[in-house]
Structures are given as structure tokens and as C-alpha cells.
Coordinates of C-alpha atoms in Angstrom, one line a residue:
Chain W
M9 CA -68.3 49.7 101.7
N10 CA -65.4 51.7 100.1
K11 CA -66.0 53.3 96.7
L12 CA -64.6 51.6 93.7
N13 CA -62.0 53.7 92.2
D14 CA -58.4 54.8 91.5
L15 CA -58.7 57.4 94.1
Q16 CA -60.1 54.9 96.9
I17 CA -56.9 53.0 96.4
I18 CA -54.4 55.9 97.5
K19 CA -57.0 56.8 100.2
S20 CA -57.1 53.2 101.9
W21 CA -53.1 53.0 101.7
K22 CA -52.7 56.4 103.2
N23 CA -54.6 54.9 106.1
N24 CA -52.5 51.6 106.4
V25 CA -48.9 53.1 106.2
K26 CA -48.0 51.8 109.6
P27 CA -49.3 48.3 109.5
W28 CA -47.9 47.8 106.0
V29 CA -44.4 48.7 107.1
E30 CA -44.8 46.8 109.9
A31 CA -46.1 43.9 107.8
I32 CA -43.2 44.1 105.4
E33 CA -40.6 44.5 108.2
Q34 CA -41.7 41.5 110.2
A35 CA -42.2 39.4 106.9
Q36 CA -46.0 38.8 107.6
I37 CA -47.1 38.2 104.3
P38 CA -46.2 34.3 103.5
S39 CA -46.8 34.3 99.6
R40 CA -44.7 37.3 99.2
V41 CA -41.8 36.0 101.6
E42 CA -42.0 32.4 100.0
V43 CA -42.7 33.4 96.3
T44 CA -43.5 36.5 94.8
N45 CA -40.6 38.7 96.4
Q46 CA -37.8 36.5 95.0
A47 CA -39.6 35.9 91.7
I48 CA -39.9 39.7 90.9
I49 CA -36.2 40.2 92.0
D50 CA -35.1 37.2 89.5
V51 CA -37.0 38.5 86.6
V52 CA -35.5 42.0 87.2
V53 CA -32.1 40.9 87.3
A54 CA -32.3 38.7 84.4
C55 CA -32.9 41.9 82.3
S56 CA -29.3 43.1 83.5
P57 CA -30.3 46.8 84.0
K58 CA -28.3 49.4 85.2
T59 CA -31.2 51.7 86.0
V60 CA -34.5 50.7 87.3
M61 CA -37.7 52.7 88.2
D62 CA -39.9 51.0 91.0
V63 CA -43.2 52.4 90.5
G64 CA -45.4 52.0 93.5
C65 CA -42.4 51.2 95.7
G66 CA -44.1 51.5 99.1
E67 CA -42.0 51.4 101.9
G68 CA -39.3 50.5 99.4
W69 CA -38.2 47.0 99.9
L70 CA -37.8 46.1 96.2
T71 CA -35.8 49.4 95.6
R72 CA -33.5 48.5 98.3
A73 CA -33.1 44.8 97.1
L74 CA -32.1 45.9 93.6
A75 CA -30.1 48.8 94.9
H76 CA -28.0 46.3 97.1
K77 CA -27.4 44.5 93.7
G78 CA -25.6 47.7 92.5
I79 CA -28.4 48.9 90.3
D80 CA -29.2 52.7 90.3
V81 CA -32.7 52.3 91.5
L82 CA -35.5 55.2 91.8
G83 CA -38.6 54.0 94.0
V84 CA -41.6 56.2 93.3
D85 CA -44.9 56.4 95.1
V86 CA -48.0 58.6 95.8
V87 CA -48.0 58.2 99.5
P88 CA -45.4 60.6 101.0
E89 CA -46.0 58.6 104.3
L90 CA -44.6 55.3 102.7
L91 CA -41.8 57.2 100.9
E92 CA -40.8 58.8 104.3
A93 CA -40.4 55.1 105.8
A94 CA -38.4 54.2 102.6
K95 CA -36.2 57.2 102.9
T96 CA -35.3 56.3 106.5
K97 CA -34.3 52.7 105.5
G98 CA -32.0 54.0 102.8
G99 CA -30.7 52.1 99.9
G100 CA -31.9 53.8 96.3
R101 CA -33.6 57.2 95.8
F102 CA -37.0 58.1 96.2
K103 CA -39.5 60.6 94.7
T104 CA -42.9 61.2 95.4
I105 CA -45.1 61.1 92.1
K106 CA -48.7 60.4 91.0
Y107 CA -49.1 57.8 88.3
E108 CA -51.2 60.5 86.4
D109 CA -48.3 62.7 86.4
F110 CA -46.0 60.3 84.5
S111 CA -44.8 62.1 81.1
T112 CA -42.0 62.9 79.1
K113 CA -40.8 65.4 81.8
V114 CA -41.7 63.3 84.9
P115 CA -39.6 61.6 86.7
G116 CA -37.3 63.5 83.9
E117 CA -35.0 60.6 83.3
K118 CA -35.2 57.1 81.4
F119 CA -34.7 53.7 83.0
D120 CA -33.7 50.5 81.4
V121 CA -36.5 48.5 83.4
I122 CA -39.7 49.8 85.0
V123 CA -41.2 47.3 87.5
C124 CA -44.4 47.5 89.0
N125 CA -44.6 45.2 91.8
F126 CA -48.5 44.7 92.8
S127 CA -48.9 48.2 92.6
L128 CA -50.9 48.5 89.1
L129 CA -54.1 48.0 90.9
G130 CA -56.4 50.7 89.7
K131 CA -58.1 51.4 86.4
E132 CA -57.2 54.8 84.8
S133 CA -54.0 55.2 86.6
V134 CA -52.7 52.1 85.0
E135 CA -53.8 53.1 81.6
H136 CA -51.9 56.1 81.7
I137 CA -48.7 54.6 82.9
F138 CA -48.9 52.3 80.1
K139 CA -49.5 55.0 77.8
E140 CA -46.5 56.8 79.0
A141 CA -44.0 53.9 79.4
H142 CA -42.4 54.4 76.0
N143 CA -41.2 58.0 77.3
I144 CA -39.5 56.6 80.3
I145 CA -38.1 53.3 79.4
N146 CA -34.7 53.2 77.2
D147 CA -34.7 51.4 73.9
G148 CA -34.6 47.8 74.4
G149 CA -35.7 48.3 77.8
A150 CA -38.6 46.1 79.8
F151 CA -41.8 46.8 81.5
I152 CA -42.2 44.3 84.4
V153 CA -45.7 44.0 86.0
Q154 CA -46.2 41.6 88.9
T155 CA -49.9 41.4 89.9
I156 CA -52.7 39.5 90.9
H157 CA -53.2 36.3 88.9
P158 CA -56.8 36.9 87.5
V159 CA -57.9 33.4 86.7
V160 CA -56.9 32.4 90.3
A161 CA -58.5 35.5 92.0
C162 CA -61.6 35.4 89.8
A163 CA -63.1 33.1 92.5
D164 CA -67.1 32.9 91.9
E165 CA -67.4 36.3 90.1
P166 CA -67.7 36.2 86.4
Y167 CA -64.1 36.3 84.7
Q168 CA -64.4 40.0 83.2
D169 CA -62.5 43.1 83.9
G170 CA -64.0 45.2 86.6
W171 CA -63.5 47.0 90.1
R172 CA -63.5 44.3 92.9
A173 CA -63.8 45.1 96.6
G174 CA -60.6 44.9 98.6
S175 CA -59.8 42.6 101.5
W176 CA -57.2 42.2 104.3
A177 CA -58.0 38.6 104.7
G178 CA -54.7 37.1 106.0
F179 CA -53.3 40.2 107.1
S180 CA -52.9 41.4 110.5
E181 CA -55.8 43.1 112.4
K182 CA -54.3 46.5 112.5
F183 CA -55.3 46.7 108.6
T184 CA -58.5 48.9 107.8
D185 CA -60.3 50.1 104.8
P186 CA -59.0 47.6 102.3
A187 CA -58.2 49.2 98.9
P188 CA -60.6 48.1 96.0
W189 CA -58.6 46.7 92.8
Y190 CA -59.5 46.5 89.1
L191 CA -59.4 42.9 87.8
R192 CA -58.1 42.8 84.2
T193 CA -58.1 39.2 82.6
M194 CA -55.2 38.1 81.0
Q195 CA -56.5 39.1 77.7
S196 CA -56.9 42.5 78.8
W197 CA -53.3 42.7 80.3
G198 CA -52.1 41.2 77.1
A199 CA -53.7 43.8 74.8
L200 CA -52.7 46.8 77.5
F201 CA -49.0 45.8 76.6
T202 CA -49.7 45.3 72.8
A203 CA -51.6 48.5 72.4
N204 CA -49.1 50.4 73.8
G205 CA -46.3 49.3 71.6
L206 CA -44.6 46.6 74.0
V207 CA -44.0 43.2 72.8
L208 CA -45.2 40.6 75.5
E209 CA -41.8 38.7 75.8
K210 CA -42.6 36.6 78.9
V211 CA -45.5 35.6 81.1
I212 CA -44.3 34.1 84.4
E213 CA -46.6 32.4 86.9
P214 CA -44.7 31.8 90.3
V215 CA -46.2 28.7 91.7
N216 CA -47.1 28.8 95.4
P217 CA -45.7 25.6 96.8
Q218 CA -48.2 25.7 99.5
T219 CA -51.3 25.9 97.2
N220 CA -49.7 24.6 94.0
M221 CA -51.5 27.4 92.0
P222 CA -50.1 30.6 90.6
A223 CA -49.3 33.1 93.7
S224 CA -49.3 35.9 91.0
I225 CA -48.6 36.6 87.5
I226 CA -45.7 38.3 85.7
F227 CA -45.7 40.0 82.7
V228 CA -42.4 41.1 81.0
G229 CA -42.8 43.6 78.1
R230 CA -40.2 44.9 75.7
I231 CA -40.0 48.4 74.3
Chain O
M26 CA -55.7 3.5 82.1
N27 CA -54.2 4.6 78.7
K28 CA -50.5 5.4 78.3
L29 CA -49.7 9.0 78.6
N30 CA -47.9 10.0 75.6
D31 CA -48.1 11.7 72.0
L32 CA -48.7 8.1 70.5
Q33 CA -51.7 7.5 72.6
I34 CA -53.4 10.5 71.4
I35 CA -53.4 9.2 67.9
K36 CA -54.5 5.8 68.8
S37 CA -57.6 7.1 70.7
W38 CA -58.6 9.3 68.3
K39 CA -58.3 6.3 65.8
N40 CA -60.8 4.5 68.1
N41 CA -63.3 7.6 68.2
V42 CA -63.7 8.7 64.8
K43 CA -67.4 7.7 64.4
P44 CA -68.8 9.4 67.4
W45 CA -66.5 12.5 66.8
V46 CA -68.0 13.1 63.3
E47 CA -71.5 12.6 64.9
A48 CA -70.6 14.8 67.6
I49 CA -69.6 17.9 65.4
E50 CA -72.6 16.9 63.0
Q51 CA -75.2 16.9 65.9
A52 CA -73.4 19.8 67.6
Q53 CA -73.2 17.5 70.8
I54 CA -70.5 19.7 72.3
P55 CA -72.3 22.8 74.1
S56 CA -68.9 25.0 74.6
R57 CA -67.8 24.3 71.0
V58 CA -71.3 25.5 69.6
E59 CA -71.7 28.4 72.0
V60 CA -68.2 29.9 72.5
T61 CA -65.1 28.5 71.0
N62 CA -66.2 27.7 67.6
Q63 CA -67.1 31.4 66.4
A64 CA -64.1 32.5 68.7
I65 CA -61.3 30.7 66.4
I66 CA -63.1 31.7 63.3
D67 CA -63.1 35.3 64.2
V68 CA -59.6 35.4 65.4
V69 CA -58.5 33.7 62.1
V70 CA -60.4 35.9 59.7
A71 CA -59.3 39.0 61.6
C72 CA -55.6 38.3 60.5
S73 CA -57.4 38.6 56.6
P74 CA -55.4 35.6 55.5
K75 CA -55.4 34.3 51.8
T76 CA -54.1 31.1 52.7
V77 CA -54.7 28.9 56.1
M78 CA -53.4 25.3 57.1
D79 CA -55.8 23.9 59.6
V80 CA -53.5 21.7 61.6
G81 CA -55.6 18.6 63.2
C82 CA -58.5 19.6 61.2
G83 CA -60.4 16.0 62.1
E84 CA -63.6 15.8 60.2
G85 CA -63.0 19.4 58.8
W86 CA -65.4 21.7 60.1
L87 CA -63.1 24.7 60.5
T88 CA -61.5 23.9 57.3
R89 CA -64.8 24.1 55.5
A90 CA -66.2 27.2 57.8
L91 CA -62.9 29.0 56.5
A92 CA -63.2 27.8 53.1
H93 CA -66.7 29.3 52.8
K94 CA -65.2 32.6 53.3
G95 CA -63.3 32.6 50.5
I96 CA -59.9 31.4 51.9
D97 CA -57.6 28.7 50.5
V98 CA -57.5 26.3 53.3
L99 CA -55.7 23.0 53.6
G100 CA -56.7 20.9 56.3
V101 CA -54.3 18.2 57.8
D102 CA -54.5 15.6 60.0
V103 CA -52.8 12.3 61.0
V104 CA -55.8 10.1 61.4
P105 CA -56.9 9.1 57.6
E106 CA -60.3 8.0 58.7
L107 CA -61.1 11.7 59.9
L108 CA -59.8 13.1 56.6
E109 CA -61.8 10.5 54.9
A110 CA -65.0 12.1 56.7
A111 CA -63.8 15.6 55.8
K112 CA -63.2 14.8 52.0
T113 CA -66.7 13.5 51.7
K114 CA -68.2 16.8 53.2
G115 CA -65.9 18.8 50.9
G116 CA -64.8 22.6 51.2
G117 CA -61.2 22.9 51.4
R118 CA -58.2 20.7 50.5
F119 CA -57.1 18.0 52.8
K120 CA -54.0 15.9 53.2
T121 CA -52.7 13.3 55.8
I122 CA -49.5 14.5 57.6
K123 CA -48.0 13.5 60.9
Y124 CA -47.0 16.5 63.0
E125 CA -43.8 15.2 63.3
D126 CA -43.1 15.3 59.7
F127 CA -43.6 18.9 59.2
S128 CA -40.4 20.3 57.6
T129 CA -39.4 22.9 55.0
K130 CA -40.7 20.4 52.4
V131 CA -43.9 19.0 54.1
P132 CA -46.6 20.1 53.3
G133 CA -44.4 22.0 50.4
E134 CA -46.1 25.2 50.7
K135 CA -46.6 28.1 53.0
F136 CA -49.3 29.9 54.6
D137 CA -50.6 33.4 56.0
V138 CA -52.1 31.6 59.1
I139 CA -51.5 28.3 60.6
V140 CA -54.3 27.7 63.1
C141 CA -54.5 24.7 65.4
N142 CA -57.9 24.1 67.0
F143 CA -57.7 22.1 70.3
S144 CA -55.3 19.9 68.3
L145 CA -52.0 20.6 70.0
L146 CA -52.4 18.2 72.9
G147 CA -49.2 16.5 73.0
K148 CA -45.7 17.1 73.9
E149 CA -42.8 16.3 71.5
S150 CA -45.3 16.7 68.7
V151 CA -46.2 19.9 69.5
E152 CA -42.8 21.1 70.2
H153 CA -41.8 19.9 66.8
I154 CA -44.8 22.1 65.0
F155 CA -43.4 25.2 66.8
K156 CA -39.9 24.6 65.9
E157 CA -40.9 24.3 62.2
A158 CA -43.4 27.2 62.3
H159 CA -41.2 29.4 60.5
N160 CA -40.8 27.2 57.6
I161 CA -44.4 27.0 56.7
I162 CA -45.9 30.4 57.7
N163 CA -45.4 33.4 55.4
D164 CA -43.5 36.5 56.5
G165 CA -45.9 38.5 58.8
G166 CA -48.0 35.6 59.1
A167 CA -49.8 34.2 62.2
F168 CA -49.6 31.1 64.4
I169 CA -53.0 30.5 65.8
V170 CA -53.5 28.2 69.1
Q171 CA -56.8 27.7 70.6
T172 CA -56.5 25.1 73.5
I173 CA -57.6 24.0 77.0
H174 CA -57.3 27.0 79.3
P175 CA -54.5 25.7 81.8
V176 CA -55.5 27.5 85.0
V177 CA -59.2 26.7 84.7
A178 CA -58.4 23.0 83.7
C179 CA -56.0 22.4 86.4
A180 CA -58.6 21.6 89.0
D181 CA -57.2 20.1 92.1
E182 CA -54.0 19.0 90.6
P183 CA -50.6 21.0 91.0
Y184 CA -50.3 23.9 88.3
Q185 CA -47.4 22.5 86.4
D186 CA -46.6 21.2 83.0
G187 CA -47.4 17.5 82.7
W188 CA -49.6 14.6 81.0
R189 CA -53.1 14.4 82.4
A190 CA -55.4 11.5 81.7
G191 CA -58.0 12.3 79.3
S192 CA -61.7 12.3 79.8
W193 CA -65.1 12.1 77.5
A194 CA -67.1 13.5 80.3
G195 CA -69.9 15.7 78.9
F196 CA -70.0 13.5 75.6
S197 CA -71.9 10.8 74.2
E198 CA -71.3 7.4 75.6
K199 CA -70.5 6.3 72.2
F200 CA -67.0 7.7 73.1
T201 CA -64.2 5.2 74.5
D202 CA -60.5 5.4 75.2
P203 CA -60.3 9.1 76.3
A204 CA -56.8 10.8 74.8
P205 CA -54.4 11.9 77.2
W206 CA -53.1 15.5 76.9
Y207 CA -50.2 17.6 78.2
L208 CA -51.1 20.5 80.2
R209 CA -48.7 23.7 79.6
T210 CA -49.0 26.4 81.9
M211 CA -49.4 29.9 80.4
Q212 CA -45.8 30.6 81.3
S213 CA -44.9 27.5 79.1
W214 CA -47.3 28.2 76.2
G215 CA -45.7 31.9 76.2
A216 CA -42.0 30.6 76.3
L217 CA -42.9 28.0 73.4
F218 CA -43.7 31.0 71.2
T219 CA -40.9 33.1 72.1
A220 CA -38.3 30.5 71.9
N221 CA -39.4 29.8 68.5
G222 CA -39.3 33.3 67.1
L223 CA -42.9 34.0 67.3
V224 CA -44.1 37.3 68.9
L225 CA -47.0 36.8 71.1
E226 CA -49.4 39.4 69.7
K227 CA -52.6 38.6 71.6
V228 CA -54.0 36.2 74.2
I229 CA -57.7 35.8 73.9
E230 CA -59.9 34.0 76.8
P231 CA -63.4 33.7 75.0
V232 CA -65.6 33.5 78.1
N233 CA -68.5 30.9 78.4
P234 CA -71.6 32.7 79.3
Q235 CA -72.9 29.5 81.2
T236 CA -70.0 29.4 83.6
N237 CA -68.7 33.0 83.4
M238 CA -65.2 31.5 83.1
P239 CA -62.9 31.2 80.0
A240 CA -64.2 28.1 77.9
S241 CA -60.7 28.1 76.5
I242 CA -57.6 29.9 75.7
I243 CA -56.3 31.3 72.1
F244 CA -52.8 32.7 71.5
V245 CA -51.8 34.4 68.4
G246 CA -48.3 34.5 67.8
R247 CA -46.7 36.6 64.6
I248 CA -43.8 35.6 62.7

């Protein structure tokens, strides 16, 4: 089994660039196509931002979607191969940045909205991003996180913060080496916002019409 | 089946005063005794209030528990028979108030904390309490709600706001006529705080060690 840590997440993604780019191009992930893609676009657009940073942008679909709405979007990711794919497709600006490197100087600009779409799946790396959020978000701006709904995803394991083994169940068989992820309870997500000076303004649960349960959870924090 | 509305909740409680007083006296409800009673006490005490209103206090166990800690507590409920039981046991002050009557003039005083422990189970009555909260809570005070965890309680029904039939499963057979309750999603609870000028400061999920899942959810809103 893969190690359960932040580094392994990056390693796994490096091993799955090609199938991931294909999965997005071919709309292979039903919950994204039917529910969560539009949900995150709607939440960002509702903030009427002029500038957005898409953290963990991957092959850049959300950066492109927001750029097409006339927003100035910077997509950042730690996996250069994913950013290569993003740059080829155009729309938005793209930069390779490690989550751990965010600071007052990196990326060197501030944004009205930071959005993290299923891209805050680690432990320390995520804590670092929350800690630096106020250095990167304009006054009155928003920090928006869409992630796995912890209560729905908890399954038969105890409902508590901790690493979980990843799975590509439901994905094409070209995927290997699933990335682990760190489950945070609703309580822990809420505390992460509050402890870092962000007011938890909204909690949104996009419901999947196939299952009638939340397909994800979206937190909107205000600085 | 019972009607699904706010009035039916009160009717049901009127029919179950005696078994309820007994259930609390005899510690018949394991999740309360093992998890949620202490959880709500801890959250209230952490706010260091001088004054508390316990809304929907029932037979008054929480009012008494907080009063014993030296807090000036007013317990209010709409069911006079429950308040009779509360007054007999002493500790705290008690008043009969209908949720719909809360206003700038009712109860006629303000509090550092309003706590609602499994007592906001209706629809319009709950909306009214949220609307009036700022008239009853001191500046900087807190509005604390412990309630059924909607994701855990959703079971096989669609995850959406709506009335649910009640159940006394797990209670003594002396209970009859279970009260209906209005399920609000996490999203809807959050919106209820925000729309009424309350900042959602904390979301707490007391985990039941028997099931390893949340036994309830506690929201702390700040005015």
C-alpha cells in the first residue's frame, strides 16, 4: 500500500497525469460532470471576483472555465506535467508552485478569490495554505474549498481526522497508484477556517441527483 | 400518522411529559448520557456566560446543570407541564414562552448565551427564533444549537430540507405519538445563521464512541 502522507499525494498524481487529462477531456467522472463542476463555478462567480487563483488546478479546466467568464485567473499546481497540459489548452495563466511555498512573496500577487477544487487533500500542506491565505487574498475576498464530504465519505471507518487510503474506483483502468487523502471532519474544517482568521460564510452541499446525497461539500470563508 | 407541522411537535410533547421526565431522571437515553449532555454543557461553559437562556428547556436538566455552575439561567418552554416538573426540581428560573412570541419584549431581558438543546425541531417556529435572536442576545454573545446531525440522520431518504415522521425507537414503551421534525441540511443550518446576522464560529460534532459517528451537531453563532 502507498504511504499515507502529503508527499505520496504528489507522487501519485505524477503517475496519473495522462489518464487524468483524458478523464477530464472525456468527461469520465459523472459526479463532476453532473454536479460538482457547475457547483464550484457558481460559487466562485457569485463572489464577482476580478482575480482568482485556482490552487491545485491540475490540467486547468476550472481556470479555463473562469477565464472564459472574463476573470483574470492564475492556475497553480505542483505537478509540472499537469501544468504543461493546462498551458497547451490555453485560457488563464499558469505557474508551478508547491503548496508549502505560499508566502507573502509567492505567488507575488493577491487575489479576490482563492479556490481549491478537490485539491486540499493533504495534511501539513493544507494547513500551510490556510496559514498563508490572508497574505494572498485581498481584503473582503473569499477562500473557497470544494472537497470530499467527510460524513458521506466516512463509510464504516470511525469519523475522525486521519489519513485514508485512496481509490480509483469508478475511474478508468488506466489509473494506478491512488493518492491517499487526509479526512477532516466538518468540525475540523470549520476550525481550520476560524483559526486562520477566516469567517465561515457559507457551507454548500451539492446534492447528487443519482444518490440524493451530497456529492461534495463547499466551504466559503471570508477574510 | 401524525401531521407534519410545528403544532404537532407541541401536541406530541404534551402527550409525553411523564415518560420524558422519567427518561431524563433515569438516564434512559444512552447517547445523551454518554455524549451529547456533556458536549452541550462544555460548549456553553466555554463561552463564559453570566446569563443564559435555555430555549425548549423541557424538564430543565440543562438549566439546572448550568445554574449549578453559578450561571444565571432562564429556562423557557411552551409546555407548561414540563415547566411544572422543572420548577419542582429547582435550580434556575423558568417561564412558559411560545417560540413564536419571542420579540424585543419577550422574555424582556437579554442573555450572553442562548442555548437550544435538541429543541429546534420545527420549521416556522425555528425561523422565528433565529429572526429574533439579535433582540435577545447581548452584543458579542452566542447562539448555540445542538441538534440531530442531518447527514447521519438522513438514512435512505433524499438529503434535503423537509419534514420527517418522528420515532421513539430506543425509548421506553411508555412513549406514544412521536413528534415530527424538520430536517435542515448543513447548508440550510449555515444559511439560517448567516441570514440572521450571526457569524458561524464553530461547528462541533460530538462523536458517539459506540457508533464512531457523530451523535449530534452543535453550531455556535456569534452576534
